[in-house]
CSV table of C-alpha atoms in Angstrom, one decimal:
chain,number,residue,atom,x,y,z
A,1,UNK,CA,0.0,0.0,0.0
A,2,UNK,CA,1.5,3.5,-1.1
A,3,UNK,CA,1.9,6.1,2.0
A,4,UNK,CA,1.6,9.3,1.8
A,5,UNK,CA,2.5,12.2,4.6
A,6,UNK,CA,0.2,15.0,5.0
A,7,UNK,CA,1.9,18.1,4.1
A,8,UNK,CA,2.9,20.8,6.5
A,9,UNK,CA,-0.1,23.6,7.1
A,10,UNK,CA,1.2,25.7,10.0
A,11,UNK,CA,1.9,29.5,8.4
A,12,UNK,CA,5.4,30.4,8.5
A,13,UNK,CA,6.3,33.8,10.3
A,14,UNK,CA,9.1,35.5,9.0
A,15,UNK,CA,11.8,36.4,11.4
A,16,UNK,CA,12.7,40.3,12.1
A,17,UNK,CA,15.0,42.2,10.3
A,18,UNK,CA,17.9,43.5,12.7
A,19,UNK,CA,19.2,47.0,11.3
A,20,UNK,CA,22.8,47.3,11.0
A,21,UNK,CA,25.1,49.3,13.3
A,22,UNK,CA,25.8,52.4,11.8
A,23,UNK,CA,29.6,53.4,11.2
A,24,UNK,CA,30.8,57.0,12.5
A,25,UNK,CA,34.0,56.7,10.2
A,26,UNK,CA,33.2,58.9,6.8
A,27,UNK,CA,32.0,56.2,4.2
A,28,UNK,CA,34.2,55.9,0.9
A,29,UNK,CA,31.9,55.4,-1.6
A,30,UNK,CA,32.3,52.4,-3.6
A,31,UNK,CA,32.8,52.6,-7.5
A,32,UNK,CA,28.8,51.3,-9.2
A,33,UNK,CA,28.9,48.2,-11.2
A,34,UNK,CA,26.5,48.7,-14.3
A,35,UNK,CA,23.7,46.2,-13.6
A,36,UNK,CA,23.7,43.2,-16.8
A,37,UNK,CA,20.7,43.6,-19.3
A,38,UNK,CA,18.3,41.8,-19.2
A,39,UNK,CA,17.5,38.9,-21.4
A,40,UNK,CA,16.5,40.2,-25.2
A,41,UNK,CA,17.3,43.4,-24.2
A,42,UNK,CA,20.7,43.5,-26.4
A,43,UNK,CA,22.9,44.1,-23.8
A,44,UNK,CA,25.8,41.2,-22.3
A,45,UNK,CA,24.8,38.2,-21.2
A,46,UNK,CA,23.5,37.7,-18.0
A,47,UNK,CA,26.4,36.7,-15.3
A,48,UNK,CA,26.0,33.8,-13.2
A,49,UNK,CA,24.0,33.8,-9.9
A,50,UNK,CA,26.0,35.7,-7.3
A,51,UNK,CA,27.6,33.8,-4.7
A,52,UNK,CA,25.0,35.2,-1.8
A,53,UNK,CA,22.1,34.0,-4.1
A,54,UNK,CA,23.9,30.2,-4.5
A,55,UNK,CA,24.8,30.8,-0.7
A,56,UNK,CA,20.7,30.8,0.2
A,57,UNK,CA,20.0,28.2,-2.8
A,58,UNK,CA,22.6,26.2,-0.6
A,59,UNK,CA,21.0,26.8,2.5
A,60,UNK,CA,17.0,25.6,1.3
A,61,UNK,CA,18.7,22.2,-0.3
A,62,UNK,CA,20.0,21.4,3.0
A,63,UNK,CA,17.0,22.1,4.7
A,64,UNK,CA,14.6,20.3,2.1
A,65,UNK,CA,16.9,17.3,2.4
A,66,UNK,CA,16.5,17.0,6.2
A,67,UNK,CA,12.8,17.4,6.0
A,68,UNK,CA,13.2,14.7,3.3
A,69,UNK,CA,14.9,12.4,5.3
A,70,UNK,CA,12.6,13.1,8.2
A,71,UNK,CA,10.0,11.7,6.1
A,72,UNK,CA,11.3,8.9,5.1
A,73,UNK,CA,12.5,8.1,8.3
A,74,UNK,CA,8.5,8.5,9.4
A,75,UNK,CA,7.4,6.3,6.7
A,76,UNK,CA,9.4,3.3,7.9
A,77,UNK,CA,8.6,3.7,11.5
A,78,UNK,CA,5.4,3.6,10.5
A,79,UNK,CA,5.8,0.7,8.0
A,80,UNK,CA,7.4,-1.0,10.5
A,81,UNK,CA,4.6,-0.9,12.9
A,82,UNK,CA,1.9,-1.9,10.5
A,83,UNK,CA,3.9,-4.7,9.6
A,84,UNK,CA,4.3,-5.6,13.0
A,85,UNK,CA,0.6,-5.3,13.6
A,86,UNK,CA,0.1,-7.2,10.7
A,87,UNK,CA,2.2,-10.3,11.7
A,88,UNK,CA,0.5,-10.1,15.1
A,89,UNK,CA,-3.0,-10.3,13.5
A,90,UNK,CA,-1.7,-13.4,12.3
A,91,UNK,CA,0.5,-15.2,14.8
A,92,UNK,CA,-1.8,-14.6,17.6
A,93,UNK,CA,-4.8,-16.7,16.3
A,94,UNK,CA,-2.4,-19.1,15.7
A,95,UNK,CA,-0.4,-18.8,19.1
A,96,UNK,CA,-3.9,-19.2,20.6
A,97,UNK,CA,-5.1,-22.3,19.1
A,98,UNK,CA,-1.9,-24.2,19.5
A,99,UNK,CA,-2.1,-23.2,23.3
A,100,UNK,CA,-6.0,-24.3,23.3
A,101,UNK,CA,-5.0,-28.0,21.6
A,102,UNK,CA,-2.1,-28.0,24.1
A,103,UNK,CA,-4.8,-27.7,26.9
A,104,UNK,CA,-6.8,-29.9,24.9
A,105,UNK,CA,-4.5,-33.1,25.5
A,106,UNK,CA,-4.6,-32.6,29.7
A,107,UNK,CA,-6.6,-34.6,31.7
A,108,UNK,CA,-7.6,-38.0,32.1
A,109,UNK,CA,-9.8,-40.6,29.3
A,110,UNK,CA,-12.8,-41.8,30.7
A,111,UNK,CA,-12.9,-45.5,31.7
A,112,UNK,CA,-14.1,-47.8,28.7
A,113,UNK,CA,-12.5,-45.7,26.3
A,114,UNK,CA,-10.9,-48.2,24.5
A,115,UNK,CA,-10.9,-50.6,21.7
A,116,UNK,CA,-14.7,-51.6,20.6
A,117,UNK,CA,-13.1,-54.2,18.1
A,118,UNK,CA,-14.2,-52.5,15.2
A,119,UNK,CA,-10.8,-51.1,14.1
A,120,UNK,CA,-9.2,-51.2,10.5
A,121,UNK,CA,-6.2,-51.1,9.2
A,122,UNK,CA,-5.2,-49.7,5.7
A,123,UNK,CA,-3.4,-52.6,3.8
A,124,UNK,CA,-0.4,-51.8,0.7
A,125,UNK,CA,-1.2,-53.3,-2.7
A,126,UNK,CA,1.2,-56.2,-2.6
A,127,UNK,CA,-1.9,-58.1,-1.1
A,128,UNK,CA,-3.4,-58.9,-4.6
A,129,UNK,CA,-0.8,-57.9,-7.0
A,130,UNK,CA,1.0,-61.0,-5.7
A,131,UNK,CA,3.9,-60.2,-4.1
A,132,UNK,CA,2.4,-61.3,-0.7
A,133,UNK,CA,2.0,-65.1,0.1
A,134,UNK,CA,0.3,-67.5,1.9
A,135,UNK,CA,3.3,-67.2,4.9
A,136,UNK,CA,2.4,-63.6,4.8
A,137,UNK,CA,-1.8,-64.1,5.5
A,138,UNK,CA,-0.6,-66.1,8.4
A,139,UNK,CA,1.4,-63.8,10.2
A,140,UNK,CA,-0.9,-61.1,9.3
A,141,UNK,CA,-3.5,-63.0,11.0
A,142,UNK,CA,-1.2,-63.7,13.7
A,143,UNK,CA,-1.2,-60.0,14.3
A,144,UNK,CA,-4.6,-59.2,14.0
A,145,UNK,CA,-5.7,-61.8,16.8
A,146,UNK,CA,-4.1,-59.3,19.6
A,147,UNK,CA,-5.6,-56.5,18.3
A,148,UNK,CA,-9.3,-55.1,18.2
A,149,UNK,CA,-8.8,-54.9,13.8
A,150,UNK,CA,-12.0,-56.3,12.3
A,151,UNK,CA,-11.6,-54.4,8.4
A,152,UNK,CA,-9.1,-54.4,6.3
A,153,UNK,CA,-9.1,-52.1,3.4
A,154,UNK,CA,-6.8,-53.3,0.6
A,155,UNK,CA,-5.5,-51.3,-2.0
A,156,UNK,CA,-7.1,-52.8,-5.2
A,157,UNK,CA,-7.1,-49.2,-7.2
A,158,UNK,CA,-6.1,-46.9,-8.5
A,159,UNK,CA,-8.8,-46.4,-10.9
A,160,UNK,CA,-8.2,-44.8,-13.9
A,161,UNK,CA,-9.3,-40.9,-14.3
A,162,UNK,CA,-12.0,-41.9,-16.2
A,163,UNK,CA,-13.3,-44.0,-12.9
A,164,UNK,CA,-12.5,-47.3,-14.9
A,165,UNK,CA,-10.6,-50.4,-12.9
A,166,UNK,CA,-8.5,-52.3,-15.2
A,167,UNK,CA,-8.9,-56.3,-14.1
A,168,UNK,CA,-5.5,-56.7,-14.5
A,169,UNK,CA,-4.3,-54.6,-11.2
A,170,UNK,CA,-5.8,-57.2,-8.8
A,171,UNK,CA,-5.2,-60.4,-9.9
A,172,UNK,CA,-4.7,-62.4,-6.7
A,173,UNK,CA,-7.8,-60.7,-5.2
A,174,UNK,CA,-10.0,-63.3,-5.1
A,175,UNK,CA,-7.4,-65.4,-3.6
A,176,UNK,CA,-6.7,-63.2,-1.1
A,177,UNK,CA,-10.5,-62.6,0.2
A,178,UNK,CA,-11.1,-66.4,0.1
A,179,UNK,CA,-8.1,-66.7,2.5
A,180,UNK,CA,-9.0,-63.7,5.0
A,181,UNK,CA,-12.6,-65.4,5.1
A,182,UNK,CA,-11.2,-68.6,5.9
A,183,UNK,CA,-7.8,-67.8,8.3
A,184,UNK,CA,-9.8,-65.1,10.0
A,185,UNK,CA,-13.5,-65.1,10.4
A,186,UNK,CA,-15.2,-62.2,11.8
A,187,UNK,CA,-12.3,-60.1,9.5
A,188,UNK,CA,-13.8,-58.1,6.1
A,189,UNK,CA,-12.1,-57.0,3.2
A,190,UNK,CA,-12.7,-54.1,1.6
A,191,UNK,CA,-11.5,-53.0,-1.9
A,192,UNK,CA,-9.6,-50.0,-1.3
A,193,UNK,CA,-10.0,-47.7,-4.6
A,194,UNK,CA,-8.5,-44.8,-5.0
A,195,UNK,CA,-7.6,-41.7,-7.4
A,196,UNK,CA,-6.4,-38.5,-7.6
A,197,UNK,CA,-9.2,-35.8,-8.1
A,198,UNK,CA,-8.4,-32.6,-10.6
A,199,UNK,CA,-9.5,-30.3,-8.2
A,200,UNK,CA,-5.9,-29.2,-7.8
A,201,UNK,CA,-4.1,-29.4,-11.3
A,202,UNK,CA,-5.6,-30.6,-14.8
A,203,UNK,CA,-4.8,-34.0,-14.2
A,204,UNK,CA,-6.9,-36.0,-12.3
A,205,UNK,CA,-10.5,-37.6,-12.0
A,206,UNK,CA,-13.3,-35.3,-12.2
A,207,UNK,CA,-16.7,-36.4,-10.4
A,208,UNK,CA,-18.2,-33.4,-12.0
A,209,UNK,CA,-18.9,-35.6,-15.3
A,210,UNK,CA,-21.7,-38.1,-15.3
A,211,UNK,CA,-20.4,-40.6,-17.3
A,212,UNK,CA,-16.8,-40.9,-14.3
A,213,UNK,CA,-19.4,-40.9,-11.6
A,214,UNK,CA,-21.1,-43.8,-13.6
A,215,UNK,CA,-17.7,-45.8,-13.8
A,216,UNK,CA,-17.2,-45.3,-10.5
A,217,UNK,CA,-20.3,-47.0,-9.6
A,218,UNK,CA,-19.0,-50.1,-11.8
A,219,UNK,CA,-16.2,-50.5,-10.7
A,220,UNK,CA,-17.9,-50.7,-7.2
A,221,UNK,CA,-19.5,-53.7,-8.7
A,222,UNK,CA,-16.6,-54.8,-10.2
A,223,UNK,CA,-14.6,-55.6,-7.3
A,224,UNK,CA,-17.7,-56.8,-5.1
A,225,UNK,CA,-17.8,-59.7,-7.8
A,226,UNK,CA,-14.2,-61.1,-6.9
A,227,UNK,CA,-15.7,-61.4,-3.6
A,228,UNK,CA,-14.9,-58.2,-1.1
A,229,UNK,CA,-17.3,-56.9,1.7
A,230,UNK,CA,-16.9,-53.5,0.4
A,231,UNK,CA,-15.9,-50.7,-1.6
A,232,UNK,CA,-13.4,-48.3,0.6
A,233,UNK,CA,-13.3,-44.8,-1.7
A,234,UNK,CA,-10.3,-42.3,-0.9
A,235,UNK,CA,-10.6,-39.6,-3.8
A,236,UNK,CA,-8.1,-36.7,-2.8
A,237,UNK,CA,-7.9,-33.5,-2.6
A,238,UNK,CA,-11.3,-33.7,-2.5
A,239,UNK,CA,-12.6,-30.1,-1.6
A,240,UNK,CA,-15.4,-29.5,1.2
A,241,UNK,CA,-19.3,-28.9,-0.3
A,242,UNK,CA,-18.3,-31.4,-3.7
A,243,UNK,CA,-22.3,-32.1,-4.3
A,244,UNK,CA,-21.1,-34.8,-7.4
A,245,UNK,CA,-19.1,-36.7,-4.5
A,246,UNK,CA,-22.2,-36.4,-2.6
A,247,UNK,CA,-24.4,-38.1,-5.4
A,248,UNK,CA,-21.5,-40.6,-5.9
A,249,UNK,CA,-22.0,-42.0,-2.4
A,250,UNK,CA,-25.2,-42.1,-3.1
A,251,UNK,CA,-25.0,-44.4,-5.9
A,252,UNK,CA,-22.1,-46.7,-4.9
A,253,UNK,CA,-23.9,-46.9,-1.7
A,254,UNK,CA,-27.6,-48.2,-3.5
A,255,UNK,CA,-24.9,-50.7,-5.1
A,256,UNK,CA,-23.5,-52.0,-1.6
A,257,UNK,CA,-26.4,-52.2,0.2
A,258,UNK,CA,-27.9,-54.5,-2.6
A,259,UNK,CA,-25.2,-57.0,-2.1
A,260,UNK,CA,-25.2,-56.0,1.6
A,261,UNK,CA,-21.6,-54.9,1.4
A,262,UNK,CA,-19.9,-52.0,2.9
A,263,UNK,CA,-19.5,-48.5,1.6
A,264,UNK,CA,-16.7,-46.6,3.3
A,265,UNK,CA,-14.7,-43.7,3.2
A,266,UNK,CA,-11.1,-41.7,3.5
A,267,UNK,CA,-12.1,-38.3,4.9
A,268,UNK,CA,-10.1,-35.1,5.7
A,269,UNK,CA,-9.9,-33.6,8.5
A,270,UNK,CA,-12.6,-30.9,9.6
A,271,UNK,CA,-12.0,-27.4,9.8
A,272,UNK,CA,-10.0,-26.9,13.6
A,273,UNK,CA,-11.4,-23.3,13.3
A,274,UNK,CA,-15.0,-22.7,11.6
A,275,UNK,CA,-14.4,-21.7,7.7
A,276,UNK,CA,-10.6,-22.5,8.0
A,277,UNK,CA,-10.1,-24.5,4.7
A,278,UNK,CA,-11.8,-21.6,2.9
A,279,UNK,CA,-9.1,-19.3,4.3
A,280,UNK,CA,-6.1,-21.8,3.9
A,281,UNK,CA,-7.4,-22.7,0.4
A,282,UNK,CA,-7.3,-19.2,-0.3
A,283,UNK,CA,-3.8,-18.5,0.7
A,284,UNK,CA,-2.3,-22.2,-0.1
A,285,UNK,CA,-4.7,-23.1,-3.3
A,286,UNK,CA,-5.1,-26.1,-1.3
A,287,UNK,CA,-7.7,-26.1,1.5
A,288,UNK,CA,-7.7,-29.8,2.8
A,289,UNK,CA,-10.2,-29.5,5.5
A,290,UNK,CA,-13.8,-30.5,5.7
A,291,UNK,CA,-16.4,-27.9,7.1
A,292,UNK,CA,-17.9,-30.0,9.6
A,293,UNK,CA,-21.5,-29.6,8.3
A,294,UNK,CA,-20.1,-31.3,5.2
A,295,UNK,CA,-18.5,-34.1,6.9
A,296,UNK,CA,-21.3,-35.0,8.3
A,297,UNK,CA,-23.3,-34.8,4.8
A,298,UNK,CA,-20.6,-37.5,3.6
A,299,UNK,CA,-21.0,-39.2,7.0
A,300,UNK,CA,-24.6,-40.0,6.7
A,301,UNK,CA,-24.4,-41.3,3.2
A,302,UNK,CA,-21.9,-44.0,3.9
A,303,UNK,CA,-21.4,-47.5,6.9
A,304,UNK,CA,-17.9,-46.0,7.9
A,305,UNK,CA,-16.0,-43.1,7.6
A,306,UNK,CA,-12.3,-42.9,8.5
A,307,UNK,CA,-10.6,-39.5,9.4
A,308,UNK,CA,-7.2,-39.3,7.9
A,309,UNK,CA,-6.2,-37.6,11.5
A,310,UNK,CA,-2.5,-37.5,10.3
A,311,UNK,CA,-0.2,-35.1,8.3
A,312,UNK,CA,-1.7,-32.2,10.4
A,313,UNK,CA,2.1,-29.5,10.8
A,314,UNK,CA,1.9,-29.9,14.3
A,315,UNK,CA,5.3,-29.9,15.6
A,316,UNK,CA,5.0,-31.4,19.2
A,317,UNK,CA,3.3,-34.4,20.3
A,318,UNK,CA,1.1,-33.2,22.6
A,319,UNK,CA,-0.4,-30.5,20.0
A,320,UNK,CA,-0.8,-33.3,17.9
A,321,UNK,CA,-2.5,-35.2,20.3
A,322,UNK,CA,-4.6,-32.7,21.0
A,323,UNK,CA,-5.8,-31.7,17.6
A,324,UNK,CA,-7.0,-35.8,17.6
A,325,UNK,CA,-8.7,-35.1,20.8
A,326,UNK,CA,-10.0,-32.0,18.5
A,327,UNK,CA,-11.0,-33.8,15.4
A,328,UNK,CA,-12.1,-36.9,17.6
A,329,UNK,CA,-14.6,-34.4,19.1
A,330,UNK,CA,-15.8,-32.5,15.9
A,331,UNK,CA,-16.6,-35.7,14.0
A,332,UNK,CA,-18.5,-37.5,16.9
A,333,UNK,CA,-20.9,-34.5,16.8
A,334,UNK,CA,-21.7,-34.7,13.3
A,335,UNK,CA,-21.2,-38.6,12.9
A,336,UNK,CA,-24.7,-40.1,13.0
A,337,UNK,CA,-25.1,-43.4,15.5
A,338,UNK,CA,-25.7,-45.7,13.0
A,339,UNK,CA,-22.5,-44.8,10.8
A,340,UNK,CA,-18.9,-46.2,12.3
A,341,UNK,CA,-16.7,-43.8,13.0
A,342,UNK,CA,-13.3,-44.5,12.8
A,343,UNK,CA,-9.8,-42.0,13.4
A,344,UNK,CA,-6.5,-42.5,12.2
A,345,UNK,CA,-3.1,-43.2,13.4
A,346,UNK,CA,0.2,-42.7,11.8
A,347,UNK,CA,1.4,-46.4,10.9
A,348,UNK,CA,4.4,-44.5,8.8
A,349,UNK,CA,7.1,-42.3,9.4
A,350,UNK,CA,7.9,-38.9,7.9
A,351,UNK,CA,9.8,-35.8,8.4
A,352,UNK,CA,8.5,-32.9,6.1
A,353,UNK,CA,6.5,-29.7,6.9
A,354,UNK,CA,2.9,-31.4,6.6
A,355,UNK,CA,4.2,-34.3,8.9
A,356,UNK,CA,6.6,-34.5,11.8
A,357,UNK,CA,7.3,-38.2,12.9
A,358,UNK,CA,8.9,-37.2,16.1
A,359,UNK,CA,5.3,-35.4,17.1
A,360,UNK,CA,2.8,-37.5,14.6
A,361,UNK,CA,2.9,-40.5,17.6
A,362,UNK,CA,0.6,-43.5,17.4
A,363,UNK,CA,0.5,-43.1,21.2
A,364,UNK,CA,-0.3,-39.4,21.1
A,365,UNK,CA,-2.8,-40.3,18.7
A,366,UNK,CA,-4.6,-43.2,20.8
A,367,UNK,CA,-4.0,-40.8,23.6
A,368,UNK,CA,-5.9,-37.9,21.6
A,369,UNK,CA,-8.7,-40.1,20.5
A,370,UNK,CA,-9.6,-41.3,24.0
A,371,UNK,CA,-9.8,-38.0,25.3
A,372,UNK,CA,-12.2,-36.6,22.1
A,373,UNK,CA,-14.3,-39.6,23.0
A,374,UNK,CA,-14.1,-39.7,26.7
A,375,UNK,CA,-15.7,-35.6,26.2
A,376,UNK,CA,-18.0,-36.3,23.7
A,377,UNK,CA,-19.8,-39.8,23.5
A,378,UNK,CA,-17.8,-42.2,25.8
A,379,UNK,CA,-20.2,-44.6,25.2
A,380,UNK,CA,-20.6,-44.7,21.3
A,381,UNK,CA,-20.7,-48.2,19.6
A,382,UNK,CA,-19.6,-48.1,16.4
A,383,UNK,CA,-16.3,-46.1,16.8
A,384,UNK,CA,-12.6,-47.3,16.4
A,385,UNK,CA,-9.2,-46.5,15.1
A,386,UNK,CA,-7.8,-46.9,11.4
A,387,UNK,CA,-4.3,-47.3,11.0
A,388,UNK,CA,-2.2,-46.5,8.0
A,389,UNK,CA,-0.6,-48.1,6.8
A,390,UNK,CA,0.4,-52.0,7.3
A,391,UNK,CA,4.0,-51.6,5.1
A,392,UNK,CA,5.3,-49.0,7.0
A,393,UNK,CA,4.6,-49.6,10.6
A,394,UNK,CA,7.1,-50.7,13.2
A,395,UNK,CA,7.2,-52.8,16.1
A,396,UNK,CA,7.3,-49.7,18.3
A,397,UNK,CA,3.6,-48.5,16.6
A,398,UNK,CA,1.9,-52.1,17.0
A,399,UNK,CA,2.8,-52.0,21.0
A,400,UNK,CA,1.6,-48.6,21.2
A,401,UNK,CA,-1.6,-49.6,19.5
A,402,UNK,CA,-2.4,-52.4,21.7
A,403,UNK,CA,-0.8,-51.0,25.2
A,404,UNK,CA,-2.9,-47.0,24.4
A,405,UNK,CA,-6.1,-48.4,22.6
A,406,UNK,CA,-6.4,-52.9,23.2
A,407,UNK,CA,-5.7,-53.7,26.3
C-alpha cells in the first residue's frame, strides 16, 4: 500500500530584520557596477547567480533534504509498525489455538474408552498384486488376533481418471478374500479404490462428469464380484461442499447395500477453526479441510467413515494429540449413530512440513482419540481407530496400538 505524509499547514512567520550598526567613520563610496541587461534586451549576457544567491540556494537544499529524510525516516517507522501489527493479527490466532490444543490433551480418558473391536487397518497393494504369500496371511492374521482390527481395506485401485478399474491390477484378489474369510473369520475386506481428483491441477479424475461418476459405480460392482465386503473410496484433494461426491456416495452406496456390502470412506480432517479450509485454500490453493457440516453430509451417506487424522504441521506431540482429541470431538458430533466412526493413526514415518514423525505419535494419537471420546460420547458403539498403513509400521507402533487403545 502506497503512503503518503500529510503536508505541512502551519503558516510560516518570517523572522525580524535586525538594522545594522551604523559606522561613525566617513563612508568611501564604492565605484557602481552597471547592472547586466536583461534577457533580449541587447545588452551582455546575463552573469551567473551571485555567490550570496547560490549561498541561500545552498541553504534551502539542506534544509529540504533534512525534512526529506525526516519523512522517510516516518514512513518506515510507520511501516514498521503496521507490519508488526500485521504479523500479530496473524500469529496470535495461531499462538492461541496451539495453546488451546495443548490444553486440549490434559486430563484424564474416561474409563471404557478403548478398543470396541471394530478397528481397520489400511493394507499396501502387494496383497493382490501377488507379491504377498500365503506365509504372509498367516502372520498377518497372527497380528490381528491381539488386536481389536475387524476391516481391512486393501489397495485394489487406483482407478483410472475416467473412474474405470483395469482387471488386471488385482489379480490375486480373489485369492486373497477367500483366505482372509477362511484364516480369519469375523475379519472383512474391503477394496480399497483410489484416485487423484483434478480439483488441484488438470490432471486428475473429475466427479463433475456423469459418465466418471457412472464408472465409479461399476467399478464398485466390479470388485464386489471377486468377492470383497466392500468398496473403501479415498478420492483426494477432495474439496469440502463437492455435491457430485455427494451423489456418488449415493450411488455406490444403493450398489452395496444391494449385495449387503460396505461402503466406506477416506475423509479429511474438519476445519479446527469454523471456515478454515476456505481461508487456507485461499492463501495455499489447497484447502484440505472438511467444514464439519459437510462431513457429516458425507457421514450420513456411507457405513464408515475414516478421518485421515495425520499429516496435520503440528510440531510437538502433545499439540498433535490434541488436535486428535479435537478432530475426535468435531466428528463425533456430526457422525450419525448408525455410521462407524473410525480415526487415524500414523502407521508410517515422515519428516517434512505437513508431517513431523517425532510429534505425529501413534501413542499421542490413541491418547488424543480417547480423550475426544471420553468428552463427547464415551459410550458410542460403532467407533474405532484406522491405522495407515500396514508396510510401513514398526514394532514400536503395534505396541503402542495395543498397550494405548487394546488392552
Amino acid at each position: 500500500m502506497e503512503h503518503t505524509e500529510p503536508k505541512t499547514t502551519e503558516p510560516q512567520t518570517p523572522e525580524p530584520e535586525t538594522p545594522e550598526p551604523q559606522s561613525s567613520e566617513p563612508q568611501t563610496p564604492e565605484p557602481q557596477t552597471p547592472e547586466p541587461a536583461a534577457p533580449g534586451d541587447g545588452g551582455a549576457p546575463q552573469d551567473p547567480a551571485a555567490p550570496d544567491d547560490a549561498s541561500r540556494t545552498d541553504g534551502a537544499s539542506r534544509t529540504d533534504g533534512a525534512v526529506g529524510n525526516a519523512k522517510r525516516r516516518k514512513r518506515f517507522r510507520r511501516a514498521r509498525r503496521v507490519a508488526l501489527a500485521v504479523l500479530l493479527a496473524l500469529l496470535l490466532p495461531l499462538l492461541t489455538a496451539e495453546a488451546a490444543l495443548r490444553i486440549n490433551y490434559t486430563g484424564d480418558p474416561a474409563d471404557g474408552t478403548y478398543t470396541r473391536n471394530r478397528d481397520a487397518i489400511w493394507l499396501g497393494h502387494a496383497w493382490v498384486d501377488g507379491r504377498k504369500g500365503d506365509a504372509d496371511l498367516t502372520a498377518l492374521a497372527r497380528r490381528l488376533k491381539t488386536t481389536g482390527i475387524r476391516d481391512l481395506y486393501v489397495h485394489t485401485g487406483p482407478m483410472e481418471h475416467d473412474g474405470t478399474l483395469p482387471k488386471s491390477r488385482y489379480p490375486r484378489a480373489r485369492r486373497l478374500t477367500d483366505a482372509v474369510h477362511r484364516e480369519m473369520p469375523g475379519v472383512r475386506v474391503q477394496a480399497f479404490l483410489g484416485d487423484v481428483l483434478a480439483t488441484e491441477s488438470p490432471d486428475g479424475m473429475r466427479l463433475a462428469k456423469a459418465t466418471t461418476r457412472a464408472a465409479v459405480v461399476d467399478s464398485a460392482r466390479q470388485v464386489l464380484d471377486v468377492g470383497y465386503d466392500g468398496v473403501h473410496l479415498d478420492l483426494e484433494p477432495l474439496h469440502s461442499g463437492d455435491r457430485d461426491y455427494l451423489s456418488l456416495l449415493d450411488d455406490v452406496r444403493a450398489v452395496t447395500r444391494a449385495r449387503d456390502a460396505q461402503l466406506s470412506v477416506a475423509a479429511h480432517q474438519i476445519d479446527p477453526l469454523p471456515g478454515f479450509h476456505s481461508f487456507w485454500g485461499t492463501v495455499t490453493g489447497h484447502p484440505k479441510w472438511w467444514s464439519q457440516k459437510f462431513f457429516g453430509q458425507v457421514a450420513r451417506r456411507v457405513d464408515q467413515i475414516a478421518v485421515m487424522s495425520y499429516d496435520t504441521m503440528q510440531p510437538l506431540e502433545s499439540l498433535y494429540g490434541g488436535y486428535v482429541a479435537q478432530q475426535t470431538s468435531l466428528a463425533l458430533e456430526v457422525t450419525p449413530p448408525t455410521t462407524h466412526l473410525l480415526m487415524g493413526l500414523p502407521f508410517y514415518h515422515e519428516n517434512r512440513f505437513g508431517h513431523w514423525n517425532h510429534a505425529e505419535t501413534v501413542a499421542a494419537a490413541v491418547r488424543g482419540v480417547r480423550l475426544g471420546l471420553s468428552r463427547t460420547d464415551a459410550d458410542r458403539a460403532r467407533f474405532g481407530v484406522a491405522a495407515y498403513i500396514d508396510f510401513a509400521a514398526t514394532e514400536e507402533d503395534w505396541t503402542a496400538y495395543r498397550e494405548g487403545w487394546v488392552r
